[in-house]
C-alpha positions as a Markdown table, in Angstrom:
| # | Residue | x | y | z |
|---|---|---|---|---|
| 1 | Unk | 30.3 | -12.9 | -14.6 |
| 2 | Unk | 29.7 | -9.8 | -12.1 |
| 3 | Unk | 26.2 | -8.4 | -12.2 |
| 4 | Unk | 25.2 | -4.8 | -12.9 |
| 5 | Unk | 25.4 | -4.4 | -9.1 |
| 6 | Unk | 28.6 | -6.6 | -7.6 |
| 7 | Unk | 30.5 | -4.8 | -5.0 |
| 8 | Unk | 27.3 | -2.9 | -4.1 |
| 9 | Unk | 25.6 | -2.9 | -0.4 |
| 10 | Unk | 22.1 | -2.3 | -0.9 |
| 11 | Unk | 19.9 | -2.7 | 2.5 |
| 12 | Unk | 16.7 | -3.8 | 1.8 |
| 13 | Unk | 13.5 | -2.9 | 4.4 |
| 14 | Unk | 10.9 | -5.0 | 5.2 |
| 15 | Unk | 8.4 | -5.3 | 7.4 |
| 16 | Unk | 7.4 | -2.8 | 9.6 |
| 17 | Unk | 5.2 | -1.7 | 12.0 |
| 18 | Unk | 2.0 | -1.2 | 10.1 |
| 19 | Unk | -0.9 | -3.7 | 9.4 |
| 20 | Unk | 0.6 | -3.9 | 5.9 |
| 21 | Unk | 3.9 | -5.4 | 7.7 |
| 22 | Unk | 2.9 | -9.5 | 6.0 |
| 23 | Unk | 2.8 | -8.1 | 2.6 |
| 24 | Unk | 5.9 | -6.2 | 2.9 |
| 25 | Unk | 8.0 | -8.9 | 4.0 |
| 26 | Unk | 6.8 | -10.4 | 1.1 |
| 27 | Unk | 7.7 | -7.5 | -1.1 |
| 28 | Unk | 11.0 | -7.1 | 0.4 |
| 29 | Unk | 11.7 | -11.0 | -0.1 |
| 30 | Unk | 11.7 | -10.7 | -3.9 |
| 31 | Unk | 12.9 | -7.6 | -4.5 |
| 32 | Unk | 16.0 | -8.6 | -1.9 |
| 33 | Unk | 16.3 | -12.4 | -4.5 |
| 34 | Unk | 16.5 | -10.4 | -7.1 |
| 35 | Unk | 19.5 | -7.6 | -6.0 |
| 36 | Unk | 21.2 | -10.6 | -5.2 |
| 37 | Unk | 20.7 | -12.1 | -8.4 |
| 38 | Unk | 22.0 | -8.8 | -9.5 |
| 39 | Unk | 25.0 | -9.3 | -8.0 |
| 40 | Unk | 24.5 | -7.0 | -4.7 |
| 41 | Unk | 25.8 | -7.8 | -1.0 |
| 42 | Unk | 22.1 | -7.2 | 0.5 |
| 43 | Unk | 21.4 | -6.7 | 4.0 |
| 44 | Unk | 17.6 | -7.3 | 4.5 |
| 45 | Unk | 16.4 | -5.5 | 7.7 |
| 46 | Unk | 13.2 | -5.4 | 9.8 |
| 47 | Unk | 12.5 | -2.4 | 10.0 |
| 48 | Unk | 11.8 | -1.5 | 13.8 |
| 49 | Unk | 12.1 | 1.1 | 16.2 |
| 50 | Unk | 15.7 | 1.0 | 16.2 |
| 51 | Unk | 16.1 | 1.3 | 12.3 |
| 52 | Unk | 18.7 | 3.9 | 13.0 |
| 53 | Unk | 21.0 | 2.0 | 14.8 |
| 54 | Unk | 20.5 | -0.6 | 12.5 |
| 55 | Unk | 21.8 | 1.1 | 9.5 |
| 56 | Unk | 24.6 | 3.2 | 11.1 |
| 57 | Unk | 26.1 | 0.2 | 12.3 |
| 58 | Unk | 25.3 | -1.4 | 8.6 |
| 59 | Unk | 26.7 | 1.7 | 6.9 |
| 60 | Unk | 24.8 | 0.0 | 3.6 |
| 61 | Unk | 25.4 | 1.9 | 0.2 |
| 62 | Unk | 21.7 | 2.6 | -0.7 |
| 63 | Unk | 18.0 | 1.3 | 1.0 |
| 64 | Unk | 15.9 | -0.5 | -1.0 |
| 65 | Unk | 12.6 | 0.9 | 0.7 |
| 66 | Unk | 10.2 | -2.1 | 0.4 |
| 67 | Unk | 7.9 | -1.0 | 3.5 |
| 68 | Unk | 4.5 | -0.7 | 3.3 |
| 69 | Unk | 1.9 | 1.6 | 5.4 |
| 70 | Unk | 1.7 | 3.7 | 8.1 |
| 71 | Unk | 5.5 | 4.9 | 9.3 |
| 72 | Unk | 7.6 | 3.1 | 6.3 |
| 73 | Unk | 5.6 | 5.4 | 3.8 |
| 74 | Unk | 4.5 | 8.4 | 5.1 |
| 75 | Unk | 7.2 | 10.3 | 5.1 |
| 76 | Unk | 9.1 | 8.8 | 8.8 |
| 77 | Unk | 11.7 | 6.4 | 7.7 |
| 78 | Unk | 12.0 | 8.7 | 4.5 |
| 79 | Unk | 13.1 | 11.6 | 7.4 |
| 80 | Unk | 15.3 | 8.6 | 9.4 |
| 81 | Unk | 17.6 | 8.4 | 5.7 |
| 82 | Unk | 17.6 | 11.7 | 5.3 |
| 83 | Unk | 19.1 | 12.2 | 8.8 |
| 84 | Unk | 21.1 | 9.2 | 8.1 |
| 85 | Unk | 22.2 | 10.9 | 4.2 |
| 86 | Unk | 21.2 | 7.1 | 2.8 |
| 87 | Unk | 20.0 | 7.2 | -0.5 |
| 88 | Unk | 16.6 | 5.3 | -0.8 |
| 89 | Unk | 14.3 | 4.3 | -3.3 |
| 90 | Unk | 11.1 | 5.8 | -4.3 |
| 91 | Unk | 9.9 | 8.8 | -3.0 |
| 92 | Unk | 11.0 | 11.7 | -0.8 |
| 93 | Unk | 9.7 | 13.1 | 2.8 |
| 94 | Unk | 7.0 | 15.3 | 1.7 |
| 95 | Unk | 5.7 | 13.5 | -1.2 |
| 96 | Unk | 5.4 | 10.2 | 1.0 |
| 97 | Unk | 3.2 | 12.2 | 3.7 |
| 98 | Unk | 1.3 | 13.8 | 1.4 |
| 99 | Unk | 0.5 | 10.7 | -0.8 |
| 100 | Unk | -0.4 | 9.2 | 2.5 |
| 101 | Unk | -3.0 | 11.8 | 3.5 |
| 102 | Unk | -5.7 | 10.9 | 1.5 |
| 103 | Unk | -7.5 | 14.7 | 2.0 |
| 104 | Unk | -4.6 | 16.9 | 1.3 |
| 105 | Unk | -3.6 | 14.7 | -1.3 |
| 106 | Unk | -7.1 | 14.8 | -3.5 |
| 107 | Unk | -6.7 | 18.5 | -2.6 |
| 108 | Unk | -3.4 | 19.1 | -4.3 |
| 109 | Unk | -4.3 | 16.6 | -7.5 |
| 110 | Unk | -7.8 | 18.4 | -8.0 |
| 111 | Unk | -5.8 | 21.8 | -7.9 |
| 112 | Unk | -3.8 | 20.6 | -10.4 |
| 113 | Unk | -6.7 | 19.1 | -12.7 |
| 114 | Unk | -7.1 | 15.7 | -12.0 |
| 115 | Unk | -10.1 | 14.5 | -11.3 |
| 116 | Unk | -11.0 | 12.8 | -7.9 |
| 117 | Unk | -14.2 | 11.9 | -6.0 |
| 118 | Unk | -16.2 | 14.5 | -3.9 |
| 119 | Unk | -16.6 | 13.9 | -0.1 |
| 120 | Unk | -14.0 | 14.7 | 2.9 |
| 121 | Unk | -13.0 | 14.0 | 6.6 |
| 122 | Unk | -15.8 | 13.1 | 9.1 |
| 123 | Unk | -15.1 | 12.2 | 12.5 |
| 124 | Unk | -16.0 | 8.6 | 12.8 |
| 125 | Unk | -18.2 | 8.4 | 15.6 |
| 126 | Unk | -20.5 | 10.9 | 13.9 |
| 127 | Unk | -20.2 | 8.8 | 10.9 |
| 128 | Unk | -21.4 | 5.9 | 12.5 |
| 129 | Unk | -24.4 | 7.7 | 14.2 |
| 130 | Unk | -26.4 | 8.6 | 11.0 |
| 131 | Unk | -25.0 | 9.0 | 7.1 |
| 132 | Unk | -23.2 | 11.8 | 6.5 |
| 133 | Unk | -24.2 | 11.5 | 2.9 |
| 134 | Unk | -26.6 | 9.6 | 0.6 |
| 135 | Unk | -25.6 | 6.3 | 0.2 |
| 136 | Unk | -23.8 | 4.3 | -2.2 |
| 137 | Unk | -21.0 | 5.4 | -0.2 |
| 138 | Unk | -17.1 | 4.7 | 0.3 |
| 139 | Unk | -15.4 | 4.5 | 4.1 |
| 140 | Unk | -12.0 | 4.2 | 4.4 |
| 141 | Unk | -9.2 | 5.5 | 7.0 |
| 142 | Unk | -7.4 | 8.8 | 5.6 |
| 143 | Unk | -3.8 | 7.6 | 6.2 |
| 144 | Unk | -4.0 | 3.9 | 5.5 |
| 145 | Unk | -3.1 | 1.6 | 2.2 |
| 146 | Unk | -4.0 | -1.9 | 1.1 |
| 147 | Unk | -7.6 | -1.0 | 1.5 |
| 148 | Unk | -7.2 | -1.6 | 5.2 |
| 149 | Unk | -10.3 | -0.7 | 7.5 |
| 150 | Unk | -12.2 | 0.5 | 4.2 |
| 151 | Unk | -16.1 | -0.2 | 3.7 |
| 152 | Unk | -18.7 | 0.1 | 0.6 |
| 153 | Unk | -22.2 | 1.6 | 2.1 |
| 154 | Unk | -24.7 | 0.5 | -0.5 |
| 155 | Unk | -27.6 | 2.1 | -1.8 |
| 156 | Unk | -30.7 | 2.0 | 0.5 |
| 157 | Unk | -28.4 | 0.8 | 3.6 |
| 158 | Unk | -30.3 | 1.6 | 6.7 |
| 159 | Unk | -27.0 | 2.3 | 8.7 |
| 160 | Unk | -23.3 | 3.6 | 8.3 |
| 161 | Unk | -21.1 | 0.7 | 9.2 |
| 162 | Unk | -20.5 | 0.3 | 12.9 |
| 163 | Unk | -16.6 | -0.6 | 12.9 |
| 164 | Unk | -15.6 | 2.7 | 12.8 |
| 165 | Unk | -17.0 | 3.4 | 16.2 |
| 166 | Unk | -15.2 | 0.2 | 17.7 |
| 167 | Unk | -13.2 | 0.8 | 20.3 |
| 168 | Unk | -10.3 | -1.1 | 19.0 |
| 169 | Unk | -10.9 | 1.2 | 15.7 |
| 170 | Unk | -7.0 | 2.2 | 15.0 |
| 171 | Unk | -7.2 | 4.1 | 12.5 |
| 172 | Unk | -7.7 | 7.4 | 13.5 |
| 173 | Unk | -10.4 | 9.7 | 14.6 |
| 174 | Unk | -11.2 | 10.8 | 11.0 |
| 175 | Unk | -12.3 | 8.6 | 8.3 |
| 176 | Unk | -12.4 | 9.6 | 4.7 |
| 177 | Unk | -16.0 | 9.5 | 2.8 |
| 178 | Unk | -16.7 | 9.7 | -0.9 |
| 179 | Unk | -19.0 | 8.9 | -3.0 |
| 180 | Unk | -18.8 | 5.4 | -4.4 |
| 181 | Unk | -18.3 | 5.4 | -8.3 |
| 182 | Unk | -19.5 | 2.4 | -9.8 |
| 183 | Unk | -18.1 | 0.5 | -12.8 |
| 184 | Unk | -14.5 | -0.5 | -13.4 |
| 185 | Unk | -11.0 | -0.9 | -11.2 |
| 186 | Unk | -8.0 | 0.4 | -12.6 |
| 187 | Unk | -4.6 | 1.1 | -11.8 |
| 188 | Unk | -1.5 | 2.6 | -13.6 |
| 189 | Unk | 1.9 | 2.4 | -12.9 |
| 190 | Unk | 4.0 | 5.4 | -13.2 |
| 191 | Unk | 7.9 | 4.8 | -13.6 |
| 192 | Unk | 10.8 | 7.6 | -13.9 |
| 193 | Unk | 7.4 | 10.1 | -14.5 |
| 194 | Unk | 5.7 | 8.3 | -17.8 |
| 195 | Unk | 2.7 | 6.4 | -17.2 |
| 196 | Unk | 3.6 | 2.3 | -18.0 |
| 197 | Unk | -0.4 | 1.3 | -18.7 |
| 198 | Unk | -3.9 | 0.5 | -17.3 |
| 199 | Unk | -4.9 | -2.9 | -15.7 |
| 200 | Unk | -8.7 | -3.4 | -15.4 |
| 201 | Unk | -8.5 | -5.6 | -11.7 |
| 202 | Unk | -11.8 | -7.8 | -11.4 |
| 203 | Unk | -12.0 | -9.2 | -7.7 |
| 204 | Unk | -13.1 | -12.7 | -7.3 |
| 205 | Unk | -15.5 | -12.0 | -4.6 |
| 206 | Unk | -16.9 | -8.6 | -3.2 |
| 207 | Unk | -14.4 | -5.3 | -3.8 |
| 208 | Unk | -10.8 | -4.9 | -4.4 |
| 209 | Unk | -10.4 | -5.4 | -0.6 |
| 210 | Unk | -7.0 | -6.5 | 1.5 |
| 211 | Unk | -7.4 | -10.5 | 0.3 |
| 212 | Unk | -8.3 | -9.4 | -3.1 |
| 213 | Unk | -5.0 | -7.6 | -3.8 |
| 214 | Unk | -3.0 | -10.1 | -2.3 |
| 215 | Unk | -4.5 | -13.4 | -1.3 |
| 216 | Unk | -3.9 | -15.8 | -4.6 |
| 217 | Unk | -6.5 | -15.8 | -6.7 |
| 218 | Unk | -8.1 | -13.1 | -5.1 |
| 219 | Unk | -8.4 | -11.1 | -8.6 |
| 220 | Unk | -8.5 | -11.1 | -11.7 |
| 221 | Unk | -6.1 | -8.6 | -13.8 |
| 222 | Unk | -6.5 | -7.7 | -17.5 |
| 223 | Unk | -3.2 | -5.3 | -19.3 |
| 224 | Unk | -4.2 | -3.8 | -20.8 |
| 225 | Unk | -7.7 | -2.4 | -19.7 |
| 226 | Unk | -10.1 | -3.3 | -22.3 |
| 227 | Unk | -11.6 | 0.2 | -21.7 |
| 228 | Unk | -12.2 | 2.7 | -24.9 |
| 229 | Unk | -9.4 | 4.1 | -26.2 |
| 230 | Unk | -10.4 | 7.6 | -24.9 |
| 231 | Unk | -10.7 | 6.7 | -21.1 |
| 232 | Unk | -7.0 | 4.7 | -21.3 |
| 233 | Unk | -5.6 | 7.9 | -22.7 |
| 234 | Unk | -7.1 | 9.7 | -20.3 |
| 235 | Unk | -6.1 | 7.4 | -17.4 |
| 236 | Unk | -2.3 | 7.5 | -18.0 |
| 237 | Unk | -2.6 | 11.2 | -18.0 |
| 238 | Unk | -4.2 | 11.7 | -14.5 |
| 239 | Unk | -1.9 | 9.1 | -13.2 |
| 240 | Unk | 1.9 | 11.3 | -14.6 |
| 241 | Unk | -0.6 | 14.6 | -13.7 |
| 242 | Unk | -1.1 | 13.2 | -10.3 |
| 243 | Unk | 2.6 | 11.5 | -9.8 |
| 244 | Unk | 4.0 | 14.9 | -10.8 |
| 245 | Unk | 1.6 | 17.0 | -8.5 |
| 246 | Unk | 2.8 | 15.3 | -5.5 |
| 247 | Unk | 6.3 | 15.8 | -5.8 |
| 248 | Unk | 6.4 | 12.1 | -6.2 |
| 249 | Unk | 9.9 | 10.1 | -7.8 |
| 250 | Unk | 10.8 | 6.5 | -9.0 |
| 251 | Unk | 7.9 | 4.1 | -9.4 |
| 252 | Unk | 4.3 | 4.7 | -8.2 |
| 253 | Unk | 0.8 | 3.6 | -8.5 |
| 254 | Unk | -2.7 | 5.3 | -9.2 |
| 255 | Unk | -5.7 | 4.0 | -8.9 |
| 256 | Unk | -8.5 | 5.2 | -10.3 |
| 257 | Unk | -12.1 | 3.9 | -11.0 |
| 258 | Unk | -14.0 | 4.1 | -14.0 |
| 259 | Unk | -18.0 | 4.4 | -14.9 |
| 260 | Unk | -18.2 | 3.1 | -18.3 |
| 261 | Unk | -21.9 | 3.7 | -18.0 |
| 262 | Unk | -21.6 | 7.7 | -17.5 |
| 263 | Unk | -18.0 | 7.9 | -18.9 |
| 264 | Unk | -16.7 | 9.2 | -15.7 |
| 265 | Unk | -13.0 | 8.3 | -14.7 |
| 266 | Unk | -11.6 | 9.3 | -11.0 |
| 267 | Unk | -8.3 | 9.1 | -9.8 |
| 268 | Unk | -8.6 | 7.6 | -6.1 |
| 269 | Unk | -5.3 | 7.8 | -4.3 |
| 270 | Unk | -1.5 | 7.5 | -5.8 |
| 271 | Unk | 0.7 | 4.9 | -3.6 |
| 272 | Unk | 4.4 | 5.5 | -3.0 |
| 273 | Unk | 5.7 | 2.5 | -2.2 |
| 274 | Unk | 3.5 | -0.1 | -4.5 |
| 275 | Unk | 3.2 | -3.9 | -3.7 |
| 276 | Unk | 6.2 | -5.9 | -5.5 |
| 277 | Unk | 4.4 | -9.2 | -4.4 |
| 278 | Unk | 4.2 | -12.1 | -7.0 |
| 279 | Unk | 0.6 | -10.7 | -7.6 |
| 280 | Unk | 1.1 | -7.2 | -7.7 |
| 281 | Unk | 1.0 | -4.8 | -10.0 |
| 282 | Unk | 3.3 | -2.6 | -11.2 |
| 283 | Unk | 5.7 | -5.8 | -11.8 |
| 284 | Unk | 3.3 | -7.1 | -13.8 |
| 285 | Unk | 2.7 | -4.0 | -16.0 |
| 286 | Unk | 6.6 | -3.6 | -16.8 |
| 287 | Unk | 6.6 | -7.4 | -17.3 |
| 288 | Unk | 3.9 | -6.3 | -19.8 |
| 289 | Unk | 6.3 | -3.9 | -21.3 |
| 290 | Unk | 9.0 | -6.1 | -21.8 |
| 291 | Unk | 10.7 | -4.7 | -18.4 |
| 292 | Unk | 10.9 | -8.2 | -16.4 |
| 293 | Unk | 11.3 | -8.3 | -12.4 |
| 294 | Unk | 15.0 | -8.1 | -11.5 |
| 295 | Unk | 15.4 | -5.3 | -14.5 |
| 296 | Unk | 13.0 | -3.5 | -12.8 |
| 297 | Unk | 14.0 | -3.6 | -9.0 |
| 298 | Unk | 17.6 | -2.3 | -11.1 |
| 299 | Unk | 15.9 | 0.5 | -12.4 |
| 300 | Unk | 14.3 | 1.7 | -8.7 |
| 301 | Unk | 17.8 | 0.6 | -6.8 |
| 302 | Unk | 19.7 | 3.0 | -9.7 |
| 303 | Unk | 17.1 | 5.4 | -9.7 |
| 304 | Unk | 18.4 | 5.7 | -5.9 |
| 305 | Unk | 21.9 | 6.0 | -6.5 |
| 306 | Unk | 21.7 | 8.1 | -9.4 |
| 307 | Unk | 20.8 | 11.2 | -6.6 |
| 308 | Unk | 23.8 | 10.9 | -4.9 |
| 309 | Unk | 22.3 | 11.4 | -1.6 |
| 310 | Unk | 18.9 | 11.5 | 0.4 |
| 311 | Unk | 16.4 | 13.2 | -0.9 |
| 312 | Unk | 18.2 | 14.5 | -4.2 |
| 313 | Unk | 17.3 | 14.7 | -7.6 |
| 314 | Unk | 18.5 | 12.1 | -10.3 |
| 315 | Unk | 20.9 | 13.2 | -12.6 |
């Protein structure tokens, strides 16, 4: 029997350039099983330099955008489809960059009412000489995901941390600092613009770092958050307020932190393109919901076609 997708060409693209490239081959490996399993021809392509060439030469129906990072989602293969007039999953050009920049982003969700730590951009060599604020503090580069390059400056630390004035530092001459909020992780999925629910993520060891989101076993995740009712409500809420103030389309991911001592809930950065790794979590949240896996990459690969081109708006 056909599947919802037989006769379809749906190019799937994976890996990348950034330091996020291992996780999204892993990401585009099950999202490309399961449009086969759907029934789709499916081309899956490395996404390089000549990505262009690639896909003219493919002439695929629709990309399955399964990049990760810097260059596959800020906004730069999102302009290559465009140019290309590929439809593509998730989001557009300028929502992409602007999710990306972590400081114009928290500037256009706090305009529209969502509430996000304090703090801004410091150059990081300055940030290294002395503290730029009173610890507990957060470090973190301002254009990077998977909690790459980020560091936790605790209370009564004598120094900032001194990677960020490595010369091999690549993350840019600006680093992001905030306040560190203590208490809870949570995250909420967003799909077709209605929050899904909250996940409460417990790392194994130390913070919700790069081996604790994807190493296995390196957390702990409870759907839904056993957080009170008030702060869940309120959670989904920033997450659609914050999906919607960023242009954003398709499936996303907030995450947010939560002191359940002071009752104070932040919304930390939304992510365009979130993981769709065995332990990630927006699968796992529409698994919750009775959406399972290959239903859901269905849903993102028709929420692409349904625009009818790059960049347009489902009907």
């Amino acid at each position: 029997m056909p599947g919802p997708l037989s006769g379809h060409h749906v190019a799937v693209l994976l890996g990348g350039l950034s330091s996020e490239r291992e996780v999204s081959l892993v990401s585009g490996a099950a999202c490309a099983g399961a449009l086969e399993r759907l029934g789709a021809k499916v081309s899956r392509v490395d996404a390089g330099r000549d990505l262009a060439q690639v896909l003219a030469k493919l002439r695929p129906d629709v990309c399955f955008n399964a990049l990760h990072g810097a260059w596959g989602e800020d906004g730069c293969v999102q302009g290559v489809l465009e140019t290309l007039a590929i439809p593509y999953s998730h989001c557009g050009v300028l929502a992409s960059a602007l999710a990306m920049d972590k400081a114009k982003s928290k500037a256009v969700m706090a305009a529209a009412g969502v509430a996000v730590p304090g703090g801004g951009l410091f150059n990081r060599l300055a940030a290294a000489r002395s503290h730029v604020m009173a610890p507990p503090y957060v470090v973190k580069p301002n254009a990077e995901g998977s909690s790459v390059g980020v560091f936790i400056v605790p209370k009564g630390a004598n120094a900032p941390p001194q990677e960020i004035a490595a010369p091999d530092w690549a993350f840019g001459e600006e680093v992001m600092i905030e306040p560190y909020v203590a208490g809870k992780e949570l995250a909420v999925g967003v799909m077709e613009g209605r929050a899904m629910t909250v996940t409460e993520i417990i790392p194994r060891a130390g913070f919700y770092d790069y081996e604790a989101k994807y190493g296995e076993g390196g957390s702990e995740h409870v759907v839904p958050a056993p957080i009170p009712p008030h702060a869940f409500e309120k959670a989904l809420r920033l997450a659609e307020t914050a999906h919607a103030a960023l242009g954003c389309r398709g499936v996303t991911r907030s995450d947010l932190r939560y002191d359940d001592v002071n009752d104070i809930l932040v919304l930390l950065e939304v992510n365009t393109q979130p993981g769709m790794t065995p332990t990630s979590l927006v699968p796992e949240q529409a698994a919750k919901l009775g959406v399972e896996f290959d239903r859901l990459v269905l849903w993102i690969t028709e929420d692409a076609y349904a625009r009818g081109r790059a960049g347009g708006t489902a009907s």
